[in-house]
PDB file of C-alpha atoms in Angstrom:
ATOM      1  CA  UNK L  22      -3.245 -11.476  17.006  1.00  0.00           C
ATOM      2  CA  UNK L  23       0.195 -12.659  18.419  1.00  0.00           C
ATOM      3  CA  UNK L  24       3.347 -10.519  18.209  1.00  0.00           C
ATOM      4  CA  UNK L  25       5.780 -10.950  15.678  1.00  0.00           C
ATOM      5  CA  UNK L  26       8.731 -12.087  15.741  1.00  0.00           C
ATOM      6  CA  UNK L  27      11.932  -9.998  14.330  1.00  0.00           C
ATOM      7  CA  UNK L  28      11.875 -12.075  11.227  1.00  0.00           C
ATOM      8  CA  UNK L  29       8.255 -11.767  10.719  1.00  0.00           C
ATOM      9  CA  UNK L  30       8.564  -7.930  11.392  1.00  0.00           C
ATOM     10  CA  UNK L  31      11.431  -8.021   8.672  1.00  0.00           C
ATOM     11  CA  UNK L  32       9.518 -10.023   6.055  1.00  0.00           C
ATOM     12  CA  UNK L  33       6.303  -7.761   6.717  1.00  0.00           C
ATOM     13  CA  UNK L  34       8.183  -4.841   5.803  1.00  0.00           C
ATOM     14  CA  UNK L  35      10.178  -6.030   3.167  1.00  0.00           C
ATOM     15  CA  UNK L  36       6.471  -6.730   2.062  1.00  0.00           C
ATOM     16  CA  UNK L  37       5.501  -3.853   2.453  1.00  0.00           C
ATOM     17  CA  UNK L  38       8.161  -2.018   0.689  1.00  0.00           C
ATOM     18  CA  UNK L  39       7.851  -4.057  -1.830  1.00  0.00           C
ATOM     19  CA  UNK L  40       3.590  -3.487  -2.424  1.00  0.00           C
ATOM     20  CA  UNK L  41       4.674   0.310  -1.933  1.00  0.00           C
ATOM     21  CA  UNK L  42       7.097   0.068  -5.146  1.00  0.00           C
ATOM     22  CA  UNK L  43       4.839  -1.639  -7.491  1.00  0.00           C
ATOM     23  CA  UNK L  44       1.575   0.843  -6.100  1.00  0.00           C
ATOM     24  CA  UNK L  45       4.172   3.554  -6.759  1.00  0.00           C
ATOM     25  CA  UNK L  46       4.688   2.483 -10.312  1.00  0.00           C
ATOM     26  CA  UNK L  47       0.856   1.419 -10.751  1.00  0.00           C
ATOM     27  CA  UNK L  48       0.077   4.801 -10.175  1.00  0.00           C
ATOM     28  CA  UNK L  49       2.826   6.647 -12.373  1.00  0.00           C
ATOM     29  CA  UNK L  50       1.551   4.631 -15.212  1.00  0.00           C
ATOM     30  CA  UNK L  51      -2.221   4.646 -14.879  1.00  0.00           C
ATOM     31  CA  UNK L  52      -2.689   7.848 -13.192  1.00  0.00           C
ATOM     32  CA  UNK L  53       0.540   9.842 -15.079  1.00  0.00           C
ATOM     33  CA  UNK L  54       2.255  11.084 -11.951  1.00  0.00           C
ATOM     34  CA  UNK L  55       5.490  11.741 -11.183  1.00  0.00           C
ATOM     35  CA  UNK L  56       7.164   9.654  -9.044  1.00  0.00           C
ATOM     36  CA  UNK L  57       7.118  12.251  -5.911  1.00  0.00           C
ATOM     37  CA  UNK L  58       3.352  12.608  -6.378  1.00  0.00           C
ATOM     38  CA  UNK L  59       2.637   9.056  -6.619  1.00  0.00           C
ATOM     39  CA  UNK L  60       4.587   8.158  -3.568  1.00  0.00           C
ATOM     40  CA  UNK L  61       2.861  11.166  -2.113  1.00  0.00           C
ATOM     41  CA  UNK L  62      -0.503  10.185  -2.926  1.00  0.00           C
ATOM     42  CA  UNK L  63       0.153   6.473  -1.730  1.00  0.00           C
ATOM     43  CA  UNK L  64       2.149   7.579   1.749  1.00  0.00           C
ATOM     44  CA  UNK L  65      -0.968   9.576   2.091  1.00  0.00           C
ATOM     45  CA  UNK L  66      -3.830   7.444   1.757  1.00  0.00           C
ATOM     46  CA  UNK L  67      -5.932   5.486   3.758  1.00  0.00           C
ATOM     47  CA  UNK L  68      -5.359   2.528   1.523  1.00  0.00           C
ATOM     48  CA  UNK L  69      -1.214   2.977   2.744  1.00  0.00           C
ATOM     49  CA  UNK L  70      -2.431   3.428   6.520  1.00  0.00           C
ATOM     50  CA  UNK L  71      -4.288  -0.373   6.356  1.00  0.00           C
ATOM     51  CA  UNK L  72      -1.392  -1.958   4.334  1.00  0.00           C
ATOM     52  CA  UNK L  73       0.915  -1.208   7.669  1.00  0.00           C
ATOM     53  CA  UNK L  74      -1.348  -2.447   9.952  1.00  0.00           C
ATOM     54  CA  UNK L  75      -0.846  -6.206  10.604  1.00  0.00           C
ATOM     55  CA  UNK L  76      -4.863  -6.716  11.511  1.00  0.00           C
ATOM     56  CA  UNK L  77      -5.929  -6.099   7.975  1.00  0.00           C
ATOM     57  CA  UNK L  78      -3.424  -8.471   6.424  1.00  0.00           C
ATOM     58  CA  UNK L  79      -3.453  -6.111   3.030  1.00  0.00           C
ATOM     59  CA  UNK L  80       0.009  -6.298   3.149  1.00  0.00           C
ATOM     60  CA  UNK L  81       0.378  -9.526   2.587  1.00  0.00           C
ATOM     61  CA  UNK L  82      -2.235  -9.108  -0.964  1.00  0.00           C
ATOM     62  CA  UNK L  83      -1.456  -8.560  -4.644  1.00  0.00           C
ATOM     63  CA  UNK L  84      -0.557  -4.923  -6.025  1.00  0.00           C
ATOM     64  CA  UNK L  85      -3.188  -4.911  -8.132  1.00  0.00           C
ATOM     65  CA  UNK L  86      -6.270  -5.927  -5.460  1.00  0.00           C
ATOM     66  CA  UNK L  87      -4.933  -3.091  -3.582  1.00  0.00           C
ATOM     67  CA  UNK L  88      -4.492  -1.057  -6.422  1.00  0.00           C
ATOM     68  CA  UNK L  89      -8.234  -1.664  -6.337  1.00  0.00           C
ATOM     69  CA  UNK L  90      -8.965  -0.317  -3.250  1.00  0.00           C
ATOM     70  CA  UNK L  91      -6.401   2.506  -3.776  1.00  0.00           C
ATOM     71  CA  UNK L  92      -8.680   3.591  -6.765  1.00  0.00           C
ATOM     72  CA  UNK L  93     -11.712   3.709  -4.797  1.00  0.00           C
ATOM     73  CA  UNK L  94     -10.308   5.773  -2.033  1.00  0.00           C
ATOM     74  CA  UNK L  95      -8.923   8.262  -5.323  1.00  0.00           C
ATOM     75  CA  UNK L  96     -12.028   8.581  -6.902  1.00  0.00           C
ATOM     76  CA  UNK L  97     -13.965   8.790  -3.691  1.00  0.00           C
ATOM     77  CA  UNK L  98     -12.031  11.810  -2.463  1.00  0.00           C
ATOM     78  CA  UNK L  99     -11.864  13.467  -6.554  1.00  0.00           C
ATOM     79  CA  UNK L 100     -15.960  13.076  -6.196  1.00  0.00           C
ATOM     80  CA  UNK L 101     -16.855  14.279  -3.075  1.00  0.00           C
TER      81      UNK L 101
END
């Protein structure tokens, strides 16, 4: 993949930051955390870890198709 430019870095992350906010909320409201746990348990994931990396272009997806995969990764680590 080619490097970005400083726009693109600047729109990725404003993407970013703005996925992060609505996964943030997602969470407080479906999984009734607090705000510092749900930006703890998103900053924390695996799920948060692909959203920064350019390669898997998840940052540039919905809230709630990541939400998706954030759910999985949850339940996956609450099961096992």
């Amino acid at each position: 993949m080619t490097q970005l430019n400083e726009e693109q870095k600047r729109d990725k992350q404003f993407m970013i930051e703005s996925l992060a906010t609505e996964l943030t909320l997602m969470l407080m409201e479906n999984k009734h955390l607090s705000m510092e746990e749900a930006l703890d348990t998103l900053y924390n994931s695996h799920t948060f870890r692909l959203i920064e990396d350019e390669n898997t272009g998840l940052y540039y997806q919905g809230p709630v198709y990541v939400m998706e995969y954030l759910n999985e990764e949850l339940n996956k680590n609450t099961q096992g």
